[in-house]
Short mmCIF file of N, CA, C and O and ligand atoms in Angstrom, two decimals:
data_model
loop_
_atom_site.label_atom_id
_atom_site.label_comp_id
_atom_site.label_asym_id
_atom_site.label_seq_id
_atom_site.Cartn_x
_atom_site.Cartn_y
_atom_site.Cartn_z
N MET A 1 111.58 196.42 168.55
CA MET A 1 110.87 195.41 169.38
C MET A 1 111.07 195.77 170.84
O MET A 1 110.50 196.73 171.35
N THR A 2 111.97 195.05 171.51
CA THR A 2 112.18 195.31 172.93
C THR A 2 113.40 196.19 173.11
O THR A 2 114.31 196.15 172.30
N ASN A 3 113.43 196.98 174.17
CA ASN A 3 114.64 197.74 174.53
C ASN A 3 115.71 196.78 175.00
O ASN A 3 115.53 196.08 175.99
N ARG A 4 116.81 196.73 174.28
CA ARG A 4 117.85 195.79 174.65
C ARG A 4 119.08 196.52 175.18
O ARG A 4 119.76 197.21 174.42
N PRO A 5 119.40 196.34 176.45
CA PRO A 5 120.64 196.92 176.97
C PRO A 5 121.83 196.38 176.18
O PRO A 5 121.89 195.17 175.92
N ALA A 6 122.73 197.25 175.78
CA ALA A 6 123.84 196.85 174.90
C ALA A 6 124.74 195.80 175.55
O ALA A 6 125.40 195.04 174.86
N ASP A 7 124.75 195.76 176.90
CA ASP A 7 125.68 194.88 177.59
C ASP A 7 125.02 193.60 178.10
O ASP A 7 125.61 192.89 178.90
N CYS A 8 123.80 193.30 177.64
CA CYS A 8 123.11 192.10 178.16
C CYS A 8 123.50 190.86 177.34
O CYS A 8 123.19 190.76 176.16
N ILE A 9 124.17 189.92 178.01
CA ILE A 9 124.62 188.70 177.34
C ILE A 9 123.45 187.93 176.73
O ILE A 9 123.56 187.40 175.63
N PHE A 10 122.35 187.82 177.47
CA PHE A 10 121.23 187.02 176.98
C PHE A 10 120.52 187.70 175.81
O PHE A 10 120.06 187.01 174.89
N CYS A 11 120.46 189.03 175.80
CA CYS A 11 119.94 189.72 174.61
C CYS A 11 120.84 189.43 173.41
O CYS A 11 120.34 189.24 172.29
N LYS A 12 122.14 189.35 173.65
CA LYS A 12 123.07 189.04 172.55
C LYS A 12 122.85 187.62 172.04
O LYS A 12 122.97 187.36 170.84
N ILE A 13 122.53 186.70 172.92
CA ILE A 13 122.22 185.33 172.48
C ILE A 13 120.94 185.33 171.64
O ILE A 13 120.88 184.70 170.59
N ILE A 14 119.94 186.08 172.09
CA ILE A 14 118.68 186.19 171.32
C ILE A 14 118.96 186.73 169.93
O ILE A 14 118.42 186.23 168.93
N GLU A 15 119.83 187.73 169.86
CA GLU A 15 120.14 188.39 168.58
C GLU A 15 121.21 187.63 167.78
O GLU A 15 121.64 188.09 166.73
N ARG A 16 121.65 186.49 168.31
CA ARG A 16 122.67 185.65 167.65
C ARG A 16 124.00 186.38 167.50
O ARG A 16 124.78 186.09 166.60
N GLN A 17 124.25 187.30 168.41
CA GLN A 17 125.56 187.99 168.39
C GLN A 17 126.60 187.17 169.13
O GLN A 17 127.79 187.35 168.93
N ILE A 18 126.14 186.29 170.04
CA ILE A 18 127.05 185.30 170.62
C ILE A 18 126.35 183.94 170.54
O ILE A 18 125.12 183.86 170.62
N PRO A 19 127.15 182.88 170.35
CA PRO A 19 126.54 181.56 170.12
C PRO A 19 126.00 180.92 171.40
O PRO A 19 126.44 181.25 172.50
N ALA A 20 125.07 180.03 171.21
CA ALA A 20 124.55 179.22 172.33
C ALA A 20 124.00 177.93 171.74
O ALA A 20 123.67 177.86 170.55
N ASP A 21 123.91 176.92 172.59
CA ASP A 21 123.34 175.63 172.19
C ASP A 21 121.83 175.72 172.42
O ASP A 21 121.33 175.45 173.51
N ILE A 22 121.13 176.14 171.38
CA ILE A 22 119.71 176.47 171.51
C ILE A 22 118.85 175.20 171.43
O ILE A 22 119.02 174.37 170.54
N LEU A 23 117.93 175.09 172.37
CA LEU A 23 117.05 173.92 172.49
C LEU A 23 115.65 174.21 172.00
O LEU A 23 114.93 173.30 171.58
N PHE A 24 115.25 175.47 172.07
CA PHE A 24 113.87 175.84 171.71
C PHE A 24 113.80 177.33 171.43
O PHE A 24 114.47 178.12 172.10
N GLU A 25 112.98 177.69 170.46
CA GLU A 25 112.72 179.11 170.21
C GLU A 25 111.31 179.28 169.66
O GLU A 25 110.85 178.49 168.84
N ASP A 26 110.63 180.30 170.15
CA ASP A 26 109.39 180.74 169.50
C ASP A 26 109.37 182.27 169.57
O ASP A 26 110.41 182.89 169.83
N ASP A 27 108.21 182.87 169.33
CA ASP A 27 108.15 184.34 169.30
C ASP A 27 108.46 184.97 170.65
O ASP A 27 108.91 186.12 170.72
N ASP A 28 108.21 184.22 171.72
CA ASP A 28 108.31 184.79 173.07
C ASP A 28 109.52 184.35 173.86
O ASP A 28 109.98 185.07 174.75
N LEU A 29 110.00 183.14 173.58
CA LEU A 29 111.00 182.51 174.46
C LEU A 29 112.18 181.95 173.69
O LEU A 29 112.06 181.60 172.50
N LEU A 30 113.29 181.83 174.40
CA LEU A 30 114.44 181.08 173.91
C LEU A 30 114.90 180.16 175.05
O LEU A 30 114.88 180.58 176.21
N ALA A 31 115.29 178.94 174.70
CA ALA A 31 115.87 178.04 175.70
C ALA A 31 117.18 177.51 175.15
O ALA A 31 117.28 177.17 173.96
N PHE A 32 118.20 177.49 176.00
CA PHE A 32 119.53 177.03 175.56
C PHE A 32 120.25 176.40 176.75
O PHE A 32 119.87 176.61 177.91
N ARG A 33 121.30 175.65 176.45
CA ARG A 33 122.06 174.98 177.52
C ARG A 33 122.94 175.98 178.26
O ARG A 33 123.55 176.86 177.63
N ASP A 34 122.99 175.82 179.58
CA ASP A 34 123.87 176.65 180.39
C ASP A 34 125.32 176.34 180.04
O ASP A 34 125.70 175.18 179.86
N ILE A 35 126.15 177.39 179.95
CA ILE A 35 127.55 177.21 179.55
C ILE A 35 128.36 176.49 180.64
O ILE A 35 129.38 175.87 180.34
N HIS A 36 127.92 176.58 181.89
CA HIS A 36 128.58 175.88 183.01
C HIS A 36 127.55 174.99 183.71
O HIS A 36 127.06 175.33 184.80
N PRO A 37 127.23 173.84 183.08
CA PRO A 37 126.13 173.03 183.61
C PRO A 37 126.39 172.51 185.03
O PRO A 37 127.48 172.06 185.34
N GLN A 38 125.37 172.59 185.86
CA GLN A 38 125.44 172.11 187.26
C GLN A 38 124.80 170.74 187.41
O GLN A 38 124.72 170.21 188.51
N ALA A 39 124.32 170.19 186.30
CA ALA A 39 123.67 168.87 186.30
C ALA A 39 123.78 168.34 184.88
O ALA A 39 124.06 169.12 183.94
N PRO A 40 123.55 167.03 184.68
CA PRO A 40 123.64 166.48 183.32
C PRO A 40 122.76 167.23 182.32
O PRO A 40 123.13 167.40 181.17
N PHE A 41 121.59 167.66 182.78
CA PHE A 41 120.76 168.56 181.95
C PHE A 41 120.62 169.88 182.70
O PHE A 41 120.13 169.93 183.83
N HIS A 42 121.07 170.96 182.07
CA HIS A 42 120.96 172.29 182.67
C HIS A 42 120.67 173.28 181.56
O HIS A 42 121.55 173.63 180.77
N ALA A 43 119.41 173.68 181.48
CA ALA A 43 118.99 174.64 180.46
C ALA A 43 118.56 175.94 181.12
O ALA A 43 118.24 175.98 182.32
N LEU A 44 118.57 176.98 180.32
CA LEU A 44 118.05 178.28 180.75
C LEU A 44 116.92 178.64 179.81
O LEU A 44 117.06 178.51 178.58
N ILE A 45 115.82 179.07 180.37
CA ILE A 45 114.68 179.54 179.57
C ILE A 45 114.57 181.04 179.81
O ILE A 45 114.48 181.47 180.97
N ILE A 46 114.57 181.80 178.74
CA ILE A 46 114.50 183.26 178.89
C ILE A 46 113.38 183.82 178.01
O ILE A 46 113.09 183.28 176.94
N PRO A 47 112.78 184.92 178.45
CA PRO A 47 111.85 185.62 177.56
C PRO A 47 112.66 186.44 176.56
O PRO A 47 113.75 186.92 176.88
N LYS A 48 112.14 186.61 175.35
CA LYS A 48 112.84 187.47 174.39
C LYS A 48 112.75 188.93 174.81
O LYS A 48 113.63 189.73 174.49
N LYS A 49 111.70 189.25 175.54
CA LYS A 49 111.59 190.59 176.12
C LYS A 49 112.62 190.73 177.23
O LYS A 49 112.72 189.86 178.09
N HIS A 50 113.39 191.80 177.20
CA HIS A 50 114.37 192.01 178.28
C HIS A 50 113.65 192.47 179.54
O HIS A 50 113.08 193.55 179.59
N ILE A 51 113.73 191.62 180.57
CA ILE A 51 113.25 191.97 181.91
C ILE A 51 114.44 191.70 182.82
O ILE A 51 115.01 190.61 182.80
N SER A 52 114.86 192.70 183.60
CA SER A 52 116.14 192.58 184.31
C SER A 52 116.10 191.59 185.47
O SER A 52 117.03 190.78 185.63
N THR A 53 115.08 191.69 186.30
CA THR A 53 115.01 190.81 187.48
C THR A 53 113.56 190.39 187.70
O THR A 53 112.63 190.99 187.14
N VAL A 54 113.39 189.43 188.57
CA VAL A 54 112.03 188.99 188.94
C VAL A 54 111.25 190.18 189.51
O VAL A 54 110.03 190.27 189.35
N ASN A 55 111.94 191.12 190.14
CA ASN A 55 111.27 192.31 190.69
C ASN A 55 110.64 193.17 189.60
O ASN A 55 109.79 194.01 189.89
N ASP A 56 111.10 193.00 188.37
CA ASP A 56 110.62 193.85 187.27
C ASP A 56 109.50 193.19 186.45
O ASP A 56 109.05 193.75 185.45
N ILE A 57 109.09 192.00 186.86
CA ILE A 57 107.98 191.34 186.15
C ILE A 57 106.70 192.12 186.43
O ILE A 57 106.39 192.42 187.59
N ALA A 58 105.98 192.45 185.36
CA ALA A 58 104.72 193.20 185.51
C ALA A 58 103.54 192.25 185.41
O ALA A 58 103.67 191.13 184.90
N GLU A 59 102.40 192.73 185.88
CA GLU A 59 101.16 191.94 185.79
C GLU A 59 100.94 191.43 184.36
O GLU A 59 100.57 190.27 184.15
N ALA A 60 101.20 192.29 183.39
CA ALA A 60 100.96 191.94 181.98
C ALA A 60 101.91 190.84 181.49
O ALA A 60 101.67 190.23 180.44
N ASP A 61 102.99 190.60 182.24
CA ASP A 61 103.95 189.56 181.87
C ASP A 61 103.53 188.18 182.38
O ASP A 61 104.21 187.19 182.09
N ALA A 62 102.43 188.11 183.12
CA ALA A 62 102.04 186.83 183.73
C ALA A 62 101.94 185.69 182.71
O ALA A 62 102.47 184.59 182.96
N PRO A 63 101.31 185.90 181.54
CA PRO A 63 101.26 184.78 180.58
C PRO A 63 102.65 184.35 180.10
O PRO A 63 102.90 183.16 179.88
N LEU A 64 103.54 185.31 179.96
CA LEU A 64 104.91 185.02 179.52
C LEU A 64 105.63 184.15 180.55
O LEU A 64 106.30 183.18 180.19
N ILE A 65 105.46 184.48 181.81
CA ILE A 65 106.12 183.71 182.86
C ILE A 65 105.50 182.31 182.94
O ILE A 65 106.21 181.31 183.14
N GLY A 66 104.21 182.24 182.71
CA GLY A 66 103.54 180.93 182.65
C GLY A 66 104.08 180.09 181.52
O GLY A 66 104.29 178.87 181.67
N LYS A 67 104.34 180.73 180.38
CA LYS A 67 104.92 179.99 179.24
C LYS A 67 106.29 179.44 179.57
O LYS A 67 106.67 178.37 179.09
N MET A 68 107.05 180.17 180.38
CA MET A 68 108.37 179.67 180.78
C MET A 68 108.22 178.37 181.56
O MET A 68 108.97 177.41 181.32
N ALA A 69 107.27 178.31 182.46
CA ALA A 69 107.05 177.09 183.25
C ALA A 69 106.60 175.94 182.34
O ALA A 69 107.06 174.79 182.49
N LEU A 70 105.72 176.25 181.40
CA LEU A 70 105.26 175.19 180.48
C LEU A 70 106.39 174.71 179.58
O LEU A 70 106.47 173.52 179.23
N ARG A 71 107.29 175.61 179.21
CA ARG A 71 108.43 175.20 178.38
C ARG A 71 109.38 174.33 179.19
O ARG A 71 109.94 173.35 178.67
N ALA A 72 109.54 174.65 180.47
CA ALA A 72 110.37 173.80 181.34
C ALA A 72 109.79 172.38 181.38
O ALA A 72 110.52 171.39 181.26
N GLN A 73 108.49 172.31 181.52
CA GLN A 73 107.80 171.01 181.53
C GLN A 73 108.08 170.25 180.22
O GLN A 73 108.38 169.05 180.23
N ALA A 74 108.02 170.95 179.10
CA ALA A 74 108.24 170.31 177.79
C ALA A 74 109.70 169.88 177.62
O ALA A 74 109.97 168.79 177.10
N LEU A 75 110.63 170.72 178.04
CA LEU A 75 112.06 170.35 177.94
C LEU A 75 112.34 169.12 178.79
O LEU A 75 113.08 168.22 178.37
N ALA A 76 111.76 169.09 179.98
CA ALA A 76 111.96 167.93 180.87
C ALA A 76 111.42 166.67 180.20
O ALA A 76 112.07 165.61 180.24
N ALA A 77 110.28 166.79 179.55
CA ALA A 77 109.70 165.62 178.86
C ALA A 77 110.64 165.16 177.75
O ALA A 77 110.89 163.95 177.59
N GLU A 78 111.19 166.10 176.98
CA GLU A 78 112.12 165.74 175.91
C GLU A 78 113.35 165.03 176.45
O GLU A 78 113.93 164.17 175.78
N GLN A 79 113.76 165.41 177.66
CA GLN A 79 114.96 164.81 178.26
C GLN A 79 114.65 163.50 178.97
O GLN A 79 115.56 162.86 179.50
N GLY A 80 113.37 163.15 179.07
CA GLY A 80 112.99 161.91 179.74
C GLY A 80 113.10 161.99 181.25
O GLY A 80 113.29 160.97 181.93
N ILE A 81 112.98 163.19 181.81
CA ILE A 81 113.14 163.36 183.26
C ILE A 81 111.84 163.82 183.93
O ILE A 81 111.86 164.27 185.07
N THR A 82 110.73 163.67 183.21
CA THR A 82 109.44 164.07 183.76
C THR A 82 109.16 163.37 185.09
O THR A 82 108.81 164.01 186.08
N GLU A 83 109.33 162.07 185.09
CA GLU A 83 108.98 161.29 186.28
C GLU A 83 110.11 161.23 187.28
O GLU A 83 109.86 161.25 188.50
N SER A 84 111.35 161.18 186.80
CA SER A 84 112.49 161.13 187.75
C SER A 84 112.58 162.44 188.51
O SER A 84 112.90 162.47 189.69
N GLY A 85 112.30 163.55 187.81
CA GLY A 85 112.24 164.84 188.48
C GLY A 85 113.29 165.82 188.02
O GLY A 85 114.30 165.44 187.39
N PHE A 86 113.06 167.07 188.34
CA PHE A 86 113.96 168.15 187.93
C PHE A 86 113.68 169.33 188.84
O PHE A 86 112.78 169.29 189.69
N ARG A 87 114.49 170.37 188.68
CA ARG A 87 114.36 171.55 189.55
C ARG A 87 114.32 172.81 188.69
O ARG A 87 115.12 172.94 187.75
N LEU A 88 113.43 173.73 189.04
CA LEU A 88 113.36 175.04 188.39
C LEU A 88 113.81 176.08 189.39
O LEU A 88 113.37 176.08 190.53
N VAL A 89 114.69 176.99 188.92
CA VAL A 89 115.24 178.03 189.81
C VAL A 89 115.26 179.35 189.07
O VAL A 89 115.67 179.41 187.90
N MET A 90 114.85 180.40 189.77
CA MET A 90 115.03 181.77 189.27
C MET A 90 115.69 182.58 190.38
O MET A 90 115.10 182.76 191.45
N ASN A 91 116.90 183.04 190.15
CA ASN A 91 117.64 183.81 191.14
C ASN A 91 117.35 185.30 190.95
O ASN A 91 117.24 185.77 189.82
N CYS A 92 117.25 186.02 192.06
CA CYS A 92 116.96 187.46 191.98
C CYS A 92 117.95 188.27 192.79
O CYS A 92 118.09 188.07 194.01
N ASN A 93 118.65 189.16 192.10
CA ASN A 93 119.59 190.10 192.72
C ASN A 93 120.73 189.39 193.46
O ASN A 93 120.86 188.17 193.40
N GLN A 94 121.55 190.19 194.12
CA GLN A 94 122.83 189.69 194.62
C GLN A 94 122.69 188.53 195.61
O GLN A 94 123.31 187.48 195.43
N GLU A 95 121.87 188.70 196.61
CA GLU A 95 121.78 187.64 197.63
C GLU A 95 121.05 186.41 197.11
O GLU A 95 121.17 185.32 197.68
N GLY A 96 120.31 186.58 196.03
CA GLY A 96 119.67 185.43 195.39
C GLY A 96 120.61 184.71 194.45
O GLY A 96 120.26 183.66 193.90
N GLY A 97 121.80 185.29 194.21
CA GLY A 97 122.79 184.64 193.35
C GLY A 97 122.64 184.96 191.88
O GLY A 97 123.19 184.25 191.03
N GLN A 98 121.92 186.04 191.56
CA GLN A 98 121.74 186.39 190.14
C GLN A 98 123.03 187.02 189.60
O GLN A 98 123.58 187.93 190.21
N THR A 99 123.48 186.50 188.49
CA THR A 99 124.70 187.05 187.86
C THR A 99 124.41 187.64 186.48
O THR A 99 125.16 188.48 186.01
N VAL A 100 123.36 187.18 185.83
CA VAL A 100 122.97 187.75 184.53
C VAL A 100 121.62 188.44 184.71
O VAL A 100 120.64 187.81 185.12
N TYR A 101 121.61 189.74 184.41
CA TYR A 101 120.42 190.55 184.72
C TYR A 101 119.46 190.63 183.53
O TYR A 101 119.15 191.71 183.01
N HIS A 102 119.01 189.45 183.12
CA HIS A 102 117.92 189.24 182.17
C HIS A 102 117.27 187.98 182.71
O HIS A 102 117.95 186.93 182.77
N ILE A 103 116.02 188.06 183.14
CA ILE A 103 115.44 186.93 183.88
C ILE A 103 115.58 185.61 183.11
O ILE A 103 115.50 185.58 181.88
N HIS A 104 115.79 184.56 183.88
CA HIS A 104 115.96 183.23 183.31
C HIS A 104 115.52 182.20 184.32
O HIS A 104 115.68 182.38 185.52
N MET A 105 114.97 181.13 183.80
CA MET A 105 114.58 179.99 184.61
C MET A 105 115.58 178.88 184.35
O MET A 105 115.76 178.46 183.20
N HIS A 106 116.28 178.44 185.40
CA HIS A 106 117.17 177.28 185.29
C HIS A 106 116.30 176.02 185.32
O HIS A 106 115.40 175.91 186.15
N VAL A 107 116.63 175.07 184.45
CA VAL A 107 116.01 173.74 184.50
C VAL A 107 117.14 172.75 184.71
O VAL A 107 118.03 172.62 183.85
N LEU A 108 117.14 172.09 185.87
CA LEU A 108 118.23 171.20 186.25
C LEU A 108 117.70 169.79 186.46
O LEU A 108 116.67 169.61 187.14
N GLY A 109 118.38 168.82 185.90
CA GLY A 109 117.95 167.44 186.11
C GLY A 109 118.96 166.45 185.57
O GLY A 109 120.04 166.82 185.10
N GLY A 110 118.59 165.18 185.66
CA GLY A 110 119.45 164.12 185.16
C GLY A 110 120.33 163.50 186.22
O GLY A 110 121.14 162.62 185.92
N ARG A 111 120.22 163.98 187.45
CA ARG A 111 120.90 163.34 188.58
C ARG A 111 120.09 163.65 189.84
O ARG A 111 119.20 164.51 189.82
N GLN A 112 120.42 162.95 190.93
CA GLN A 112 119.78 163.26 192.21
C GLN A 112 120.29 164.61 192.69
O GLN A 112 121.48 164.76 192.99
N LEU A 113 119.44 165.60 192.74
CA LEU A 113 119.84 166.92 193.23
C LEU A 113 119.79 166.91 194.75
O LEU A 113 118.95 166.23 195.36
N LYS A 114 120.70 167.70 195.34
CA LYS A 114 120.77 167.76 196.80
C LYS A 114 119.52 168.42 197.36
O LYS A 114 119.03 169.41 196.78
N PRO A 115 119.04 167.92 198.48
CA PRO A 115 117.91 168.61 199.11
C PRO A 115 118.35 169.98 199.61
O PRO A 115 119.54 170.19 199.85
N GLY A 116 117.44 170.87 199.74
CA GLY A 116 117.78 172.21 200.24
C GLY A 116 118.18 173.11 199.10
O GLY A 116 118.48 172.66 197.98
N LEU A 117 118.19 174.38 199.37
CA LEU A 117 118.43 175.38 198.32
C LEU A 117 119.51 176.36 198.72
O LEU A 117 119.54 177.49 198.22
N GLY A 118 120.39 175.97 199.59
CA GLY A 118 121.54 176.81 199.90
C GLY A 118 121.24 177.95 200.82
O GLY A 118 122.02 178.89 200.92
P1 5GP B 1 122.30 183.24 187.49
O1 5GP B 1 123.54 183.06 188.33
O2 5GP B 1 122.15 184.68 187.03
O3 5GP B 1 121.05 182.68 188.07
O4 5GP B 1 122.52 182.35 186.20
C1 5GP B 1 123.23 182.76 185.09
C2 5GP B 1 123.63 181.52 184.35
O5 5GP B 1 123.99 181.89 183.04
C3 5GP B 1 124.82 180.77 184.96
O6 5GP B 1 124.43 179.45 185.29
C4 5GP B 1 125.87 180.83 183.85
O7 5GP B 1 126.62 179.63 183.77
C5 5GP B 1 125.05 181.08 182.61
N1 5GP B 1 125.73 181.84 181.59
C6 5GP B 1 126.44 182.98 181.77
N2 5GP B 1 126.92 183.41 180.58
C7 5GP B 1 126.50 182.52 179.64
C8 5GP B 1 126.68 182.43 178.24
O8 5GP B 1 127.32 183.27 177.60
N3 5GP B 1 126.11 181.38 177.61
C9 5GP B 1 125.37 180.45 178.28
N4 5GP B 1 124.86 179.46 177.56
N5 5GP B 1 125.19 180.50 179.61
C10 5GP B 1 125.74 181.52 180.28
ZN1 ZN B 2 118.58 191.16 178.00
#
């Protein structure tokens, strides 16, 4: 299927080699709870295809990235935070604060998040 770097934690979660609290799965995406939640609800949405950084997203990946946003919308609805609000974040490379090099969308909600983005 996809080229999976042997040392990618999120590929290991996809392959069930390490456990995660999985919230959603289909052919393209996996969503699971962040191990160090920064808010009452903190999920990560990842593509099953290994893409290292936002810089590596190709034109052909556009539908996949769109599905990530739609899944965030659906997870927020399940959590009852559609109207109260939530935040989506994708960090890229060192100065963006990326620590896991398999793209992921953070979905944060369930409390008043601080204004500003650091
Ligand atoms: P980044 O800093 O790259 O934007 O976000 C990586 C996120 O992955 C962090 O919020 C971190 O807590 C989370 N994370 C790292 N390792 C694991 C893991 O093994 N399991 C889960 N569920 N989350 C992880
Ligand atoms: Zn990976």
